[in-house]
XYZ file of N, CA and C in Angstrom:
861
model
N -45.462 34.194 -1.839
C -45.677 35.510 -2.417
C -44.811 35.661 -3.665
N -45.395 36.171 -4.719
C -44.644 36.420 -5.940
C -44.323 37.905 -6.024
N -43.041 38.201 -6.195
C -42.537 39.567 -6.104
C -41.902 39.974 -7.429
N -42.256 41.162 -7.894
C -41.621 41.742 -9.076
C -40.726 42.887 -8.621
N -39.441 42.797 -8.939
C -38.481 43.853 -8.623
C -38.036 44.499 -9.925
N -38.229 45.802 -10.030
C -37.770 46.549 -11.204
C -36.729 47.564 -10.761
N -35.540 47.469 -11.344
C -34.475 48.419 -11.072
C -34.327 49.357 -12.265
N -34.287 50.646 -11.988
C -34.039 51.643 -13.031
C -32.530 51.833 -13.142
N -31.971 51.529 -14.310
C -30.514 51.525 -14.467
C -30.119 52.253 -15.744
N -29.148 53.154 -15.608
C -28.688 53.939 -16.759
C -27.199 54.206 -16.600
N -26.467 54.094 -17.691
C -25.077 54.554 -17.690
C -24.685 54.952 -19.108
N -24.150 56.159 -19.227
C -23.610 56.645 -20.501
C -22.613 57.743 -20.177
N -21.350 57.514 -20.473
C -20.308 58.486 -20.155
C -20.500 59.764 -20.957
N -20.310 60.900 -20.284
C -20.411 62.206 -20.915
C -19.129 62.992 -20.686
N -18.888 63.970 -21.533
C -17.652 64.752 -21.435
C -17.598 65.554 -20.131
N -18.726 66.123 -19.729
C -18.786 66.901 -18.491
C -19.869 66.294 -17.596
N -19.545 65.195 -16.921
C -20.570 64.477 -16.149
C -21.026 65.267 -14.922
N -22.335 65.176 -14.660
C -22.897 65.775 -13.452
C -23.324 64.714 -12.457
N -23.391 63.469 -12.915
C -23.852 62.389 -12.058
C -22.955 61.173 -12.258
N -22.984 60.276 -11.274
C -22.166 59.063 -11.377
C -22.548 58.235 -12.589
N -23.820 58.295 -12.976
C -24.291 57.503 -14.118
C -23.795 58.029 -15.455
N -23.129 59.197 -15.450
C -22.588 59.748 -16.700
C -21.085 59.981 -16.610
N -20.470 59.474 -15.544
C -19.042 59.675 -15.297
C -18.281 58.432 -15.751
N -17.527 58.552 -16.852
C -16.814 57.409 -17.386
C -15.838 56.784 -16.402
N -15.275 57.597 -15.500
C -14.329 57.063 -14.519
C -15.010 56.198 -13.466
N -16.351 56.249 -13.391
C -17.101 55.474 -12.405
C -17.760 54.230 -13.007
N -17.430 53.907 -14.253
C -18.132 52.811 -14.928
C -18.009 51.494 -14.158
N -16.810 51.158 -13.734
C -16.627 49.892 -13.006
C -17.408 49.901 -11.696
N -17.413 51.042 -10.999
C -18.171 51.147 -9.744
C -19.658 50.965 -9.987
N -20.153 51.586 -11.048
C -21.589 51.516 -11.325
C -21.999 50.098 -11.718
N -21.155 49.427 -12.478
C -21.446 48.053 -12.866
C -21.448 47.149 -11.637
N -20.463 47.336 -10.776
C -20.404 46.529 -9.554
C -21.617 46.782 -8.673
N -22.092 48.026 -8.615
C -23.219 48.369 -7.748
C -24.513 47.710 -8.222
N -24.824 47.833 -9.514
C -26.085 47.259 -9.993
C -26.045 45.732 -9.892
N -24.888 45.141 -10.131
C -24.799 43.687 -10.001
C -24.941 43.259 -8.544
N -24.360 44.018 -7.617
C -24.502 43.690 -6.199
C -25.951 43.842 -5.742
N -26.627 44.866 -6.246
C -28.036 45.060 -5.888
C -28.872 43.868 -6.337
N -28.634 43.392 -7.545
C -29.386 42.252 -8.075
C -29.036 40.981 -7.303
N -27.748 40.770 -7.033
C -27.334 39.571 -6.293
C -27.966 39.522 -4.904
N -28.167 40.687 -4.300
C -28.748 40.686 -2.953
C -30.173 40.142 -2.966
N -30.941 40.451 -4.003
C -32.293 39.911 -4.107
C -32.243 38.409 -4.372
N -31.343 37.980 -5.238
C -31.228 36.554 -5.515
C -30.739 35.784 -4.284
N -29.828 36.381 -3.523
C -29.291 35.695 -2.347
C -30.364 35.446 -1.300
N -31.257 36.418 -1.111
C -32.272 36.300 -0.061
C -33.514 35.553 -0.517
N -33.730 35.451 -1.828
C -34.963 34.828 -2.317
C -34.692 33.737 -3.343
N -33.496 33.195 -3.329
C -33.156 32.124 -4.253
C -32.795 30.853 -3.506
N -32.302 29.863 -4.214
C -31.930 28.605 -3.573
C -30.701 28.771 -2.691
N -30.546 27.868 -1.748
C -29.390 27.898 -0.865
C -28.735 26.523 -0.843
N -27.497 26.487 -0.386
C -26.764 25.225 -0.254
C -26.143 25.165 1.132
N -25.983 23.971 1.653
C -25.381 23.763 2.965
C -24.075 22.996 2.786
N -22.985 23.538 3.340
C -21.702 22.860 3.292
C -21.636 21.830 4.408
N -21.484 20.573 4.045
C -21.298 19.486 5.008
C -19.791 19.263 5.145
N -19.221 19.757 6.242
C -17.772 19.690 6.423
C -17.315 18.240 6.536
N -18.130 17.400 7.222
C -17.746 16.011 7.433
C -17.571 15.242 6.140
N -18.521 15.406 5.223
C -18.448 14.664 3.955
C -17.799 15.481 2.845
N -17.384 16.713 3.175
C -16.764 17.601 2.186
C -17.619 17.669 0.925
N -18.889 18.045 1.137
C -19.819 18.154 0.011
C -20.833 19.238 0.308
N -21.505 19.683 -0.736
C -22.589 20.643 -0.599
C -23.916 19.918 -0.724
N -24.855 20.267 0.135
C -26.204 19.748 0.039
C -27.122 20.913 -0.317
N -27.963 20.731 -1.296
C -28.911 21.792 -1.633
C -29.899 21.950 -0.499
N -30.061 23.189 -0.046
C -30.912 23.467 1.103
C -32.230 24.076 0.701
N -32.964 24.608 1.679
C -34.275 25.192 1.376
C -34.125 26.496 0.620
N -35.142 26.849 -0.120
C -35.186 28.143 -0.769
C -36.337 28.938 -0.168
N -36.333 30.214 -0.423
C -37.388 31.076 0.099
C -38.759 30.633 -0.405
N -39.765 30.812 0.444
C -41.133 30.542 0.006
C -41.606 31.591 -0.992
N -40.927 32.720 -1.029
C -41.263 33.788 -1.969
C -40.421 33.633 -3.229
N -40.983 34.020 -4.358
C -40.232 34.015 -5.608
C -40.103 35.442 -6.126
N -38.979 35.720 -6.741
C -38.683 37.071 -7.212
C -38.344 37.039 -8.693
N -39.028 37.866 -9.473
C -38.651 38.133 -10.855
C -37.994 39.507 -10.890
N -36.879 39.595 -11.595
C -36.121 40.850 -11.641
C -36.082 41.381 -13.063
N -36.457 42.647 -13.205
C -36.417 43.343 -14.487
C -35.575 44.597 -14.326
N -34.670 44.839 -15.245
C -33.895 46.080 -15.264
C -34.435 46.927 -16.404
N -34.951 48.105 -16.066
C -35.480 49.010 -17.083
C -34.387 50.001 -17.451
N -34.127 50.141 -18.757
C -33.003 50.934 -19.244
C -33.437 51.839 -20.389
N -32.538 52.763 -20.733
C -32.737 53.623 -21.904
C -31.974 53.011 -23.065
N -32.654 52.217 -23.863
C -32.046 51.527 -25.003
C -30.772 50.793 -24.567
N -29.641 51.087 -25.185
C -28.407 50.354 -24.881
C -27.516 51.074 -23.877
N -28.047 52.079 -23.231
C -27.232 52.850 -22.281
C -27.319 52.216 -20.896
N -26.604 51.102 -20.753
C -26.629 50.346 -19.502
C -25.362 49.508 -19.422
N -25.178 48.827 -18.279
C -23.978 48.031 -18.036
C -24.306 46.565 -17.786
N -25.474 46.132 -18.197
C -25.861 44.740 -18.030
C -25.248 43.891 -19.146
N -24.666 42.763 -18.778
C -24.103 41.856 -19.782
C -25.023 40.646 -19.938
N -25.063 40.042 -21.117
C -25.893 38.847 -21.306
C -25.526 37.725 -20.346
N -24.238 37.575 -20.049
C -23.793 36.507 -19.159
C -24.353 36.703 -17.757
N -24.282 37.928 -17.259
C -24.790 38.198 -15.918
C -26.305 38.026 -15.873
N -26.998 38.524 -16.879
C -28.462 38.429 -16.904
C -28.911 36.971 -16.932
N -28.215 36.148 -17.697
C -28.562 34.733 -17.757
C -28.310 34.063 -16.408
N -27.169 34.358 -15.802
C -26.823 33.744 -14.523
C -27.785 34.144 -13.415
N -28.240 35.388 -13.428
C -29.101 35.902 -12.365
C -30.583 35.883 -12.729
N -30.918 35.434 -13.918
C -32.321 35.399 -14.319
C -32.934 36.779 -14.420
N -32.252 37.687 -15.074
C -32.684 39.085 -15.183
C -33.193 39.360 -16.592
N -34.315 40.046 -16.683
C -34.827 40.536 -17.956
C -34.499 42.019 -18.079
N -34.152 42.446 -19.295
C -33.861 43.857 -19.542
C -34.972 44.438 -20.412
N -35.596 45.507 -19.927
C -36.652 46.208 -20.671
C -36.072 47.520 -21.179
N -35.974 47.667 -22.496
C -35.336 48.834 -23.095
C -36.380 49.833 -23.572
N -36.117 51.110 -23.289
C -37.076 52.163 -23.642
C -36.346 53.290 -24.364
N -37.041 53.941 -25.272
C -36.512 55.116 -25.954
C -36.981 56.351 -25.203
N -36.030 57.124 -24.675
C -36.359 58.282 -23.847
C -35.572 59.497 -24.316
N -36.245 60.640 -24.367
C -35.545 61.890 -24.644
C -34.760 62.352 -23.422
N -35.308 62.055 -22.230
C -34.694 62.462 -20.973
C -34.465 61.217 -20.117
N -33.216 60.743 -20.018
C -32.957 59.514 -19.263
C -33.367 59.586 -17.800
N -33.403 60.782 -17.227
C -33.774 60.875 -15.812
C -35.263 60.600 -15.587
N -36.004 60.418 -16.667
C -37.404 60.010 -16.571
C -37.543 58.490 -16.505
N -36.428 57.785 -16.481
C -36.451 56.330 -16.581
C -37.304 55.678 -15.511
N -37.305 56.229 -14.306
C -38.082 55.628 -13.223
C -39.562 55.517 -13.523
N -40.075 56.412 -14.361
C -41.501 56.361 -14.697
C -41.846 55.148 -15.557
N -40.862 54.603 -16.271
C -41.167 53.438 -17.097
C -41.541 52.234 -16.241
N -41.025 52.181 -15.019
C -41.371 51.070 -14.125
C -42.862 51.059 -13.833
N -43.464 52.237 -13.717
C -44.893 52.304 -13.400
C -45.729 51.679 -14.512
N -45.341 51.914 -15.751
C -46.040 51.292 -16.864
C -45.888 49.783 -16.860
N -44.710 49.293 -16.499
C -44.495 47.852 -16.424
C -45.307 47.237 -15.289
N -45.364 47.920 -14.163
C -46.190 47.427 -13.059
C -47.647 47.293 -13.500
N -48.137 48.291 -14.201
C -49.529 48.252 -14.650
C -49.768 47.083 -15.596
N -48.819 46.839 -16.495
C -48.980 45.760 -17.468
C -49.012 44.392 -16.801
N -48.293 44.251 -15.683
C -48.174 42.954 -15.018
C -48.878 42.928 -13.659
N -49.856 43.806 -13.501
C -50.482 43.986 -12.184
C -51.188 42.740 -11.664
N -51.602 41.842 -12.524
C -52.321 40.650 -12.076
C -51.413 39.436 -11.864
N -50.117 39.613 -12.084
C -49.198 38.481 -12.026
C -48.414 38.397 -10.724
N -48.446 39.473 -9.918
C -47.601 39.521 -8.731
C -48.390 39.993 -7.510
N -47.822 39.699 -6.340
C -48.412 40.123 -5.072
C -47.751 41.373 -4.525
N -46.472 41.565 -4.838
C -45.732 42.726 -4.352
C -44.917 43.298 -5.506
N -44.958 44.641 -5.626
C -44.291 45.348 -6.718
C -43.236 46.272 -6.115
N -41.984 46.044 -6.482
C -40.863 46.753 -5.875
C -40.145 47.572 -6.938
N -39.936 48.855 -6.650
C -39.122 49.716 -7.494
C -37.855 50.080 -6.735
N -36.725 50.077 -7.437
C -35.463 50.431 -6.789
C -34.542 51.120 -7.770
N -33.840 52.129 -7.293
C -32.731 52.652 -8.059
C -31.640 51.585 -8.116
N -30.690 51.751 -9.018
C -29.785 50.639 -9.340
C -28.612 50.467 -8.395
N -28.494 51.293 -7.366
C -27.367 51.163 -6.444
C -27.834 50.967 -5.006
N -28.965 50.282 -4.844
C -29.519 50.032 -3.516
C -29.551 48.531 -3.257
N -28.972 48.108 -2.149
C -28.783 46.695 -1.841
C -29.507 46.336 -0.548
N -30.250 45.233 -0.561
C -30.879 44.761 0.673
C -29.911 43.812 1.377
N -29.868 43.920 2.708
C -28.985 43.084 3.515
C -29.748 42.289 4.566
N -31.055 42.226 4.437
C -31.910 41.676 5.490
C -32.839 40.618 4.895
N -32.720 39.344 5.311
C -33.622 38.320 4.769
C -35.079 38.527 5.163
N -35.328 39.354 6.186
C -36.701 39.638 6.608
C -37.216 40.950 6.015
N -36.517 41.485 5.031
C -36.851 42.791 4.460
C -38.305 42.843 3.993
N -38.722 41.883 3.186
C -40.086 41.873 2.671
C -41.081 41.576 3.788
N -40.740 40.690 4.701
C -41.630 40.373 5.817
C -41.962 41.628 6.624
N -41.001 42.500 6.792
C -41.223 43.729 7.561
C -42.171 44.675 6.827
N -42.041 44.761 5.527
C -42.957 45.594 4.741
C -44.374 45.040 4.830
N -44.512 43.725 4.718
C -45.823 43.089 4.804
C -46.414 43.281 6.192
N -45.594 43.152 7.233
C -46.091 43.368 8.614
C -46.648 44.777 8.755
N -45.923 45.777 8.265
C -46.378 47.160 8.388
C -47.706 47.347 7.668
N -47.822 46.803 6.475
C -49.048 46.937 5.692
C -50.233 46.322 6.420
N -50.050 45.133 6.980
C -51.140 44.456 7.670
C -51.487 45.123 8.992
N -50.489 45.732 9.628
C -50.713 46.343 10.940
C -51.346 47.716 10.829
N -50.894 48.519 9.901
C -51.312 49.923 9.838
C -52.192 50.251 8.636
N -52.480 49.277 7.805
C -53.449 49.493 6.739
C -52.835 49.837 5.407
N -53.584 49.608 4.326
C -53.049 49.744 2.968
C -52.879 51.168 2.472
N -53.363 52.164 3.211
C -53.195 53.544 2.751
C -51.918 54.171 3.310
N -51.114 53.354 3.970
C -49.827 53.809 4.493
C -48.717 52.950 3.892
N -47.594 53.587 3.580
C -46.471 52.894 2.959
C -45.228 53.091 3.815
N -44.523 52.003 4.073
C -43.260 52.073 4.804
C -42.108 52.097 3.820
N -41.294 53.129 3.902
C -40.086 53.240 3.084
C -38.882 52.880 3.945
N -37.856 52.274 3.371
C -36.642 51.994 4.143
C -35.797 53.252 4.324
N -35.043 53.284 5.400
C -34.017 54.302 5.559
C -32.802 53.899 4.730
N -32.296 54.823 3.938
C -31.083 54.548 3.174
C -29.863 54.764 4.077
N -28.904 53.848 3.986
C -27.681 53.971 4.773
C -26.475 53.779 3.869
N -25.377 54.415 4.263
C -24.089 54.133 3.655
C -23.201 53.529 4.729
N -22.664 52.336 4.459
C -21.778 51.647 5.387
C -20.355 51.984 4.987
N -19.826 53.011 5.621
C -18.561 53.597 5.173
C -17.679 53.934 6.372
N -16.753 53.054 6.745
C -15.886 53.329 7.901
C -15.040 54.586 7.745
N -14.847 55.047 6.514
C -14.042 56.248 6.306
C -14.857 57.526 6.473
N -16.156 57.401 6.683
C -17.005 58.568 6.858
C -17.023 59.028 8.303
N -18.055 59.801 8.670
C -18.140 60.311 10.032
C -18.453 59.200 11.022
N -19.073 58.118 10.558
C -19.390 56.962 11.398
C -19.474 55.754 10.466
N -19.293 54.534 10.991
C -19.368 53.352 10.117
C -20.695 53.219 9.381
N -21.767 53.700 9.991
C -23.065 53.693 9.330
C -23.609 55.120 9.327
N -24.014 55.585 8.158
C -24.570 56.929 8.037
C -25.940 56.844 7.394
N -26.965 57.331 8.107
C -28.289 57.441 7.504
C -28.303 58.690 6.637
N -28.805 58.556 5.422
C -28.696 59.670 4.470
C -30.058 60.259 4.110
N -31.083 59.935 4.903
C -32.423 60.460 4.630
C -32.837 61.454 5.710
N -32.058 62.506 5.898
C -32.385 63.504 6.896
C -33.504 64.425 6.456
N -33.678 65.506 7.208
C -34.782 66.422 6.951
C -34.648 67.116 5.599
N -35.798 67.292 4.950
C -35.874 68.213 3.819
C -36.003 69.628 4.354
N -35.869 70.609 3.482
C -36.213 71.969 3.871
C -37.667 71.971 4.346
N -37.983 72.680 5.450
C -39.334 72.616 6.036
C -40.462 72.850 5.038
N -40.302 73.821 4.161
C -41.378 74.116 3.203
C -41.601 72.949 2.249
N -40.522 72.329 1.791
C -40.644 71.205 0.874
C -41.222 69.986 1.583
N -40.812 69.756 2.824
C -41.348 68.630 3.596
C -42.846 68.795 3.816
N -43.278 70.014 4.164
C -44.707 70.271 4.372
C -45.488 70.106 3.076
N -44.888 70.514 1.964
C -45.564 70.380 0.677
C -45.793 68.914 0.325
N -44.844 68.059 0.642
C -44.990 66.639 0.339
C -46.072 65.996 1.192
N -46.242 66.468 2.421
C -47.237 65.879 3.320
C -48.655 66.378 3.037
N -48.783 67.472 2.312
C -50.117 68.055 2.127
C -51.024 67.173 1.284
N -50.450 66.272 0.498
C -51.257 65.431 -0.376
C -52.154 64.488 0.421
N -51.627 63.960 1.511
C -52.370 63.004 2.343
C -52.127 63.369 3.803
N -53.177 63.626 4.556
C -53.032 63.918 5.974
C -53.121 62.621 6.771
N -52.344 62.550 7.842
C -52.326 61.337 8.652
C -51.612 61.632 9.963
N -51.556 60.633 10.827
C -50.864 60.772 12.103
C -49.368 60.932 11.869
N -48.739 61.694 12.757
C -47.311 61.917 12.610
C -46.493 60.700 13.033
N -46.969 59.955 14.037
C -46.178 58.847 14.568
C -47.061 57.623 14.785
N -46.546 56.475 14.419
C -47.216 55.202 14.639
C -46.341 54.336 15.539
N -46.979 53.555 16.399
C -46.258 52.671 17.310
C -46.741 51.238 17.099
N -45.825 50.310 17.111
C -46.187 48.912 16.935
C -45.189 48.005 17.630
N -45.422 46.716 17.529
C -44.533 45.729 18.149
C -44.146 44.672 17.123
N -43.346 45.052 16.136
C -42.950 44.069 15.126
C -42.023 43.008 15.708
N -42.411 41.752 15.518
C -41.570 40.633 15.941
C -41.198 40.728 17.425
N -42.147 41.229 18.236
C -41.961 41.271 19.674
C -41.123 42.413 20.194
N -40.755 43.365 19.329
C -39.959 44.512 19.774
C -40.730 45.795 19.500
N -40.498 46.813 20.327
C -41.186 48.076 20.121
C -40.664 48.764 18.859
N -41.587 49.321 18.081
C -41.208 50.019 16.867
C -41.874 51.379 16.785
N -41.131 52.356 16.308
C -41.639 53.718 16.133
C -41.474 54.085 14.659
N -42.556 54.588 14.078
C -42.559 54.932 12.655
C -43.104 56.350 12.524
N -42.345 57.211 11.880
C -42.696 58.626 11.775
C -43.011 58.992 10.334
N -44.015 59.902 10.171
C -44.215 60.468 8.826
C -42.862 60.954 8.343
N -42.471 60.510 7.188
C -41.100 60.706 6.731
C -40.748 62.183 6.621
N -39.678 62.566 7.275
C -39.167 63.930 7.160
C -38.569 64.155 5.778
N -38.087 63.072 5.177
C -37.675 63.064 3.771
C -38.237 61.776 3.179
N -39.308 61.849 2.385
C -39.956 60.624 1.920
C -39.156 59.846 0.887
N -38.112 60.452 0.323
C -37.387 59.788 -0.761
C -36.461 58.704 -0.225
N -36.555 57.509 -0.812
C -35.612 56.434 -0.534
C -34.997 55.880 -1.810
N -35.481 56.328 -2.958
C -35.072 55.710 -4.214
C -35.655 54.318 -4.356
N -36.720 54.059 -3.620
C -37.271 52.710 -3.483
C -38.715 52.829 -3.023
N -39.555 51.888 -3.466
C -40.857 51.697 -2.846
C -41.321 50.274 -3.119
N -42.224 49.797 -2.281
C -42.799 48.458 -2.444
C -44.284 48.556 -2.146
N -45.097 48.073 -3.085
C -46.550 48.157 -2.968
C -47.169 46.779 -3.176
N -48.218 46.507 -2.416
C -48.985 45.291 -2.668
C -49.828 45.484 -3.926
N -50.420 44.405 -4.395
C -51.279 44.492 -5.586
C -52.441 45.443 -5.332
N -53.049 45.373 -4.145
C -54.174 46.266 -3.832
C -53.722 47.720 -3.804
N -52.544 47.973 -3.249
C -52.036 49.343 -3.223
C -51.751 49.856 -4.628
N -51.179 49.011 -5.464
C -50.931 49.417 -6.847
C -52.244 49.728 -7.560
N -53.258 48.903 -7.354
C -54.562 49.144 -7.983
C -55.158 50.459 -7.518
N -55.007 50.751 -6.221
C -55.522 52.015 -5.688
C -54.792 53.199 -6.320
N -53.485 53.118 -6.431
C -52.705 54.188 -7.068
C -53.152 54.363 -8.518
N -53.347 53.259 -9.217
C -53.756 53.348 -10.621
C -55.141 53.960 -10.791
N -55.957 53.949 -9.755
C -57.304 54.527 -9.840
C -57.311 56.033 -9.602
N -56.176 56.607 -9.217
C -56.108 58.028 -8.912
C -55.910 58.859 -10.180
N -56.425 60.090 -10.194
C -56.292 60.924 -11.397
C -54.852 61.292 -11.733
N -53.953 61.209 -10.761
C -52.561 61.567 -11.026
C -51.724 60.374 -11.482
N -52.324 59.186 -11.644
C -51.576 58.019 -12.100
C -50.918 58.307 -13.454
N -49.633 58.027 -13.538
C -48.834 58.221 -14.754
C -48.855 59.673 -15.255
N -48.991 60.628 -14.331
C -48.966 62.027 -14.763
C -47.541 62.536 -15.028
N -46.534 61.763 -14.606
C -45.128 62.094 -14.818
C -44.787 63.486 -14.275
N -45.390 63.816 -13.174
C -45.109 65.070 -12.479
C -43.669 65.010 -11.949
N -42.860 65.999 -12.303
C -41.446 66.021 -11.905
C -41.138 67.158 -10.930
N -42.118 67.597 -10.174
C -41.954 68.786 -9.347
C -41.256 68.540 -8.023
N -40.941 67.287 -7.691
C -40.222 67.002 -6.454
C -38.743 66.813 -6.776
N -37.956 67.822 -6.516
C -36.497 67.854 -6.685
C -36.103 67.724 -8.162
N -36.281 66.551 -8.773
C -35.929 66.336 -10.172
C -36.717 65.135 -10.673
N -36.676 64.838 -11.986
C -37.383 63.642 -12.465
C -36.967 62.364 -11.751
N -35.702 62.249 -11.374
C -35.206 61.046 -10.703
C -35.924 60.821 -9.381
N -35.952 61.852 -8.534
C -36.613 61.722 -7.229
C -38.129 61.650 -7.380
N -38.670 62.382 -8.334
C -40.120 62.390 -8.513
C -40.641 61.015 -8.918
N -39.936 60.329 -9.809
C -40.387 59.019 -10.270
C -40.436 58.016 -9.128
N -39.510 58.148 -8.187
C -39.437 57.195 -7.081
C -40.331 57.554 -5.915
N -40.792 58.810 -5.839
C -41.397 59.266 -4.582
C -42.699 60.029 -4.734
N -42.799 60.927 -5.727
C -43.911 61.874 -5.740
C -45.267 61.192 -5.928
N -45.363 60.239 -6.846
C -46.637 59.555 -7.035
C -47.081 58.807 -5.795
N -46.125 58.215 -5.066
C -46.442 57.526 -3.816
C -46.949 58.528 -2.785
N -46.266 59.693 -2.683
C -46.653 60.694 -1.693
C -48.017 61.302 -1.995
N -48.404 61.372 -3.261
C -49.729 61.884 -3.619
C -50.842 60.900 -3.252
N -50.487 59.636 -3.046
C -51.479 58.573 -2.912
C -51.549 58.004 -1.501
N -50.401 57.915 -0.833
C -50.318 57.268 0.478
C -49.598 58.184 1.461
N -49.746 57.911 2.735
C -48.908 58.565 3.736
C -47.657 57.710 3.907
N -46.498 58.350 3.824
C -45.213 57.659 3.828
C -44.584 57.744 5.213
N -44.188 56.583 5.699
C -43.523 56.496 7.003
C -42.152 55.854 6.826
N -41.272 56.175 7.787
C -39.982 55.499 7.892
C -39.736 55.140 9.358
N -38.982 54.058 9.598
C -38.607 53.755 10.978
C -37.832 54.929 11.559
N -38.037 55.195 12.855
C -37.537 56.438 13.441
C -36.815 56.171 14.753
N -35.836 57.025 15.038
C -35.148 56.982 16.332
C -34.426 55.669 16.542
N -34.644 55.060 17.723
C -33.995 53.791 18.030
C -34.455 52.675 17.102
N -35.569 52.890 16.400
C -36.095 51.890 15.463
C -35.596 52.104 14.032
N -34.695 53.052 13.828
C -34.290 53.412 12.471
C -33.754 52.233 11.677
N -33.135 51.284 12.356
C -32.564 50.136 11.671
C -33.563 49.044 11.348
N -34.837 49.236 11.690
C -35.840 48.202 11.433
C -35.928 47.859 9.952
N -35.880 48.878 9.101
C -35.923 48.643 7.656
C -34.908 49.575 7.008
N -33.826 48.972 6.515
C -32.752 49.732 5.898
C -32.479 49.197 4.495
N -31.937 50.076 3.666
C -31.431 49.644 2.370
C -30.100 50.356 2.160
N -29.085 49.615 1.707
C -27.745 50.171 1.611
C -27.533 50.882 0.287
N -27.065 52.119 0.380
C -26.681 52.890 -0.800
C -25.233 52.565 -1.107
N -24.971 51.985 -2.280
C -23.636 51.496 -2.615
C -22.767 52.610 -3.187
N -22.570 53.610 -2.366
C -21.780 54.777 -2.732
C -21.336 55.414 -1.425
N -20.472 56.389 -1.479
C -20.067 57.085 -0.255
C -20.122 58.593 -0.412
N -20.821 59.054 -1.446
C -20.791 60.489 -1.717
C -21.531 61.304 -0.670
N -22.443 60.690 0.056
C -23.130 61.413 1.124
C -22.354 61.315 2.441
N -21.917 60.114 2.789
C -21.259 59.918 4.081
C -19.902 60.612 4.166
N -19.306 60.971 3.029
C -18.012 61.666 3.043
C -18.146 63.163 2.794
N -19.362 63.680 2.789
C -19.538 65.119 2.584
C -18.868 65.897 3.701
N -18.203 66.998 3.359
C -17.504 67.823 4.343
C -18.506 68.792 4.958
N -19.164 68.325 6.015
C -20.167 69.105 6.718
C -19.827 69.113 8.207
N -20.301 70.108 8.956
C -20.068 70.086 10.414
C -20.754 68.892 11.056
N -20.171 68.377 12.124
C -20.708 67.233 12.846
C -21.203 67.700 14.210
N -22.484 67.434 14.492
C -23.062 67.760 15.788
C -23.135 66.511 16.649
N -23.137 66.696 17.980
C -23.155 65.545 18.879
C -24.432 64.754 18.756
N -25.575 65.432 18.632
C -26.877 64.749 18.571
C -27.781 65.455 17.582
N -28.807 64.696 17.122
C -29.820 65.299 16.254
C -30.599 66.342 17.037
C-alpha cells in the first residue's frame, strides 16, 4: 500500500500569543513535536536493522510492505522544518501563501486531489500527533473493509502524562449536546458498531466528539468526498478553521466512529502536549 501523509505545520512567534504555534517560548517544544510525529511514521514504515550481539554488528532487517511519502504543508516560511531534517527523513515541504494561517489544513485537501491517483491511503494530521502502533494503518483498513467505505474510523487522541490526573488521558470527550447533534445531522447511521478485529471484541461508537486532528481515507473514499457539492467549500463553522479543516468535511461526507469503552485503545494517536491532561477540572470516579 502506498500512503501519503500530510502534516499541517505552522509556527510564528507573536507578541501576545493565543496558541502554542505562536508562542515564542514554545518554539523548541513545537520543533521537537513535529519532528517526533514525522519520525514515528518513518519508524513504523521504514527500514529496520537487527543488532547481532554475538558478532557485534547490525544486520539490515525487513522493512514495511507499505511505503509512506511525507509532506509538510506550511504557510510560506513560517515553520520549523530544517533542510537537514527534511533530507534525513525524506520530507517534502509545500509552502502556501495564506491570509489566515489557521486555514492551513484546507491546503492538504488540494494536495490530496492533485495526487489522488498516486496513493492508496491519504492521511491528514496536525503537526503534534504521533503514532505509537505498528498496526495503526492495518486497523484503519480493517475497519474500512468490515464496515464499508461510507464510514470512517478516527483515532482517540491521548496524552501520556504521568503528572496529569492519570498516566494516560483521553482528550476527545463529549461536545456540547447541540454541537454534537449538529455534526451528526449530515449523515445518519447506527450509533454503535461491533466487530472482532484481530480476534478480539471491538466496540465503535458514533463519535461524541468527531475531531481528532487527523483523518485517513482510501482512494475510493477521497474520490467520493471530491464528488460532493461541499468539496473544498472551506466551511469553518465547526469550532474554528483549525478544527473545521480536519473534521467538518469528513463529517459532511461520512459517518465518523471512534473506538469506545474498553475498546478505546484500539486506535490511538498521541498528542505531544499536556495542556489538556493538566487542566484544573474536577475529577469524577467514572464516566
